Amino acid sequence: MPAFAVFVLLLLGGTLVPRHPGFRPTPDGVPIYVVSNGFHTDVVLPVREPRSGQDWLQRLGQPQWQAQFGQYDYVAFGWGNERFYLESYGGKLPKAGTVLRALLPGRTLMHVDFYRHGPQPGPRVVPLRISLAQYQQLSRYVEQSFAPDSAGHWQLRTAAGYSPEDFFFRARGRYHALRTCNDWTNQALGRSGIRAALKAPLAASVLYQVRRGAEK
């Protein structure tokens, strides 16, 4: 069997094999969402979570955002290839060369997007409630994905994103064919004790396992 076919089978097999198959939602837990645009996935978290003391507006270190987003309920986090993100402005598709280069290790960004209210459940939106301990683990994973400057502050890469409600920060890690944006989301869930795929190169891989966990 050609090596590429073996590679594809391994990736698809990873989608079907769950991590934490015994995961159950916590009825009175922290509400979060996993959201996809069909190609990419984000985790959507409360802007403020009083039981943990987590305040993402404060943690992001942009005081001017308090007035703009202080009444927003949720904030989304995603991780991905820097060039791919920045060439997608205006709804454009990145150049073919950028897509091909993304298969090789490249620099990354964190995408931060504010939601006034929770996203509506649907085919590309999975809501679930997780325990406080799981939320704290998930928050730590997200925090550790930002690349701080020498003073420990998260570095804003762009003053504006695709809309007035989203932004990019410098991130840790290198993006490549075996470490994609969806792998990042999948790892965020799996390392927090939430049902996830063994390997999730595609958005559908992430949604498949997390939805099965949410429905239990």
PDB file of N, CA and C in Angstrom, residues 26-32 46 48-55 129-133 135-136:
ATOM      1  N   THR A  26     -21.083  17.960  32.654  1.00  0.00           N
ATOM      2  CA  THR A  26     -21.408  18.325  34.035  1.00  0.00           C
ATOM      3  C   THR A  26     -22.640  19.225  33.995  1.00  0.00           C
ATOM      4  N   PRO A  27     -23.794  18.768  34.491  1.00  0.00           N
ATOM      5  CA  PRO A  27     -25.040  19.543  34.328  1.00  0.00           C
ATOM      6  C   PRO A  27     -24.949  20.995  34.773  1.00  0.00           C
ATOM      7  N   ASP A  28     -24.287  21.262  35.899  1.00  0.00           N
ATOM      8  CA  ASP A  28     -24.175  22.644  36.377  1.00  0.00           C
ATOM      9  C   ASP A  28     -22.773  23.192  36.124  1.00  0.00           C
ATOM     10  N   GLY A  29     -22.090  22.643  35.128  1.00  0.00           N
ATOM     11  CA  GLY A  29     -20.711  23.014  34.850  1.00  0.00           C
ATOM     12  C   GLY A  29     -20.573  24.296  34.052  1.00  0.00           C
ATOM     13  N   VAL A  30     -19.346  24.550  33.641  1.00  0.00           N
ATOM     14  CA  VAL A  30     -19.016  25.754  32.880  1.00  0.00           C
ATOM     15  C   VAL A  30     -19.463  25.564  31.427  1.00  0.00           C
ATOM     16  N   PRO A  31     -20.237  26.494  30.864  1.00  0.00           N
ATOM     17  CA  PRO A  31     -20.675  26.349  29.471  1.00  0.00           C
ATOM     18  C   PRO A  31     -19.566  26.742  28.498  1.00  0.00           C
ATOM     19  N   ILE A  32     -19.245  25.853  27.577  1.00  0.00           N
ATOM     20  CA  ILE A  32     -18.291  26.154  26.521  1.00  0.00           C
ATOM     21  C   ILE A  32     -18.873  25.672  25.194  1.00  0.00           C
ATOM     22  N   PRO A  46     -16.392  31.350  28.328  1.00  0.00           N
ATOM     23  CA  PRO A  46     -16.951  32.563  28.931  1.00  0.00           C
ATOM     24  C   PRO A  46     -15.872  33.635  29.083  1.00  0.00           C
ATOM     25  N   ARG A  48     -15.790  35.794  31.350  1.00  0.00           N
ATOM     26  CA  ARG A  48     -15.487  35.739  32.789  1.00  0.00           C
ATOM     27  C   ARG A  48     -16.117  34.483  33.372  1.00  0.00           C
ATOM     28  N   GLU A  49     -15.359  33.788  34.205  1.00  0.00           N
ATOM     29  CA  GLU A  49     -15.863  32.591  34.868  1.00  0.00           C
ATOM     30  C   GLU A  49     -15.637  32.795  36.364  1.00  0.00           C
ATOM     31  N   PRO A  50     -16.676  33.196  37.104  1.00  0.00           N
ATOM     32  CA  PRO A  50     -16.484  33.623  38.501  1.00  0.00           C
ATOM     33  C   PRO A  50     -15.962  32.545  39.437  1.00  0.00           C
ATOM     34  N   ARG A  51     -16.327  31.275  39.218  1.00  0.00           N
ATOM     35  CA  ARG A  51     -15.885  30.237  40.139  1.00  0.00           C
ATOM     36  C   ARG A  51     -14.378  30.010  40.076  1.00  0.00           C
ATOM     37  N   SER A  52     -13.813  30.170  38.883  1.00  0.00           N
ATOM     38  CA  SER A  52     -12.369  30.000  38.727  1.00  0.00           C
ATOM     39  C   SER A  52     -11.609  31.314  38.866  1.00  0.00           C
ATOM     40  N   GLY A  53     -12.347  32.434  38.762  1.00  0.00           N
ATOM     41  CA  GLY A  53     -11.697  33.742  38.778  1.00  0.00           C
ATOM     42  C   GLY A  53     -11.084  34.127  37.442  1.00  0.00           C
ATOM     43  N   GLN A  54     -11.344  33.315  36.408  1.00  0.00           N
ATOM     44  CA  GLN A  54     -10.748  33.583  35.096  1.00  0.00           C
ATOM     45  C   GLN A  54     -11.468  34.740  34.418  1.00  0.00           C
ATOM     46  N   ASP A  55     -10.704  35.765  34.039  1.00  0.00           N
ATOM     47  CA  ASP A  55     -11.218  36.928  33.322  1.00  0.00           C
ATOM     48  C   ASP A  55     -10.342  37.109  32.089  1.00  0.00           C
ATOM     49  N   ARG A 129     -21.253  21.411  28.721  1.00  0.00           N
ATOM     50  CA  ARG A 129     -20.854  21.927  30.032  1.00  0.00           C
ATOM     51  C   ARG A 129     -19.806  20.999  30.618  1.00  0.00           C
ATOM     52  N   ILE A 130     -18.760  21.607  31.138  1.00  0.00           N
ATOM     53  CA  ILE A 130     -17.645  20.838  31.679  1.00  0.00           C
ATOM     54  C   ILE A 130     -17.431  21.209  33.143  1.00  0.00           C
ATOM     55  N   SER A 131     -16.742  20.346  33.862  1.00  0.00           N
ATOM     56  CA  SER A 131     -16.494  20.597  35.280  1.00  0.00           C
ATOM     57  C   SER A 131     -15.543  21.780  35.444  1.00  0.00           C
ATOM     58  N   LEU A 132     -15.518  22.333  36.643  1.00  0.00           N
ATOM     59  CA  LEU A 132     -14.627  23.457  36.917  1.00  0.00           C
ATOM     60  C   LEU A 132     -13.173  23.036  36.722  1.00  0.00           C
ATOM     61  N   ALA A 133     -12.827  21.824  37.172  1.00  0.00           N
ATOM     62  CA  ALA A 133     -11.453  21.346  37.003  1.00  0.00           C
ATOM     63  C   ALA A 133     -11.097  21.215  35.529  1.00  0.00           C
ATOM     64  N   TYR A 135     -12.451  22.921  33.082  1.00  0.00           N
ATOM     65  CA  TYR A 135     -12.342  24.274  32.549  1.00  0.00           C
ATOM     66  C   TYR A 135     -10.991  24.894  32.896  1.00  0.00           C
ATOM     67  N   GLN A 136     -10.521  24.679  34.103  1.00  0.00           N
ATOM     68  CA  GLN A 136      -9.238  25.239  34.520  1.00  0.00           C
ATOM     69  C   GLN A 136      -8.095  24.640  33.699  1.00  0.00           C
TER      70      GLN A 136
END
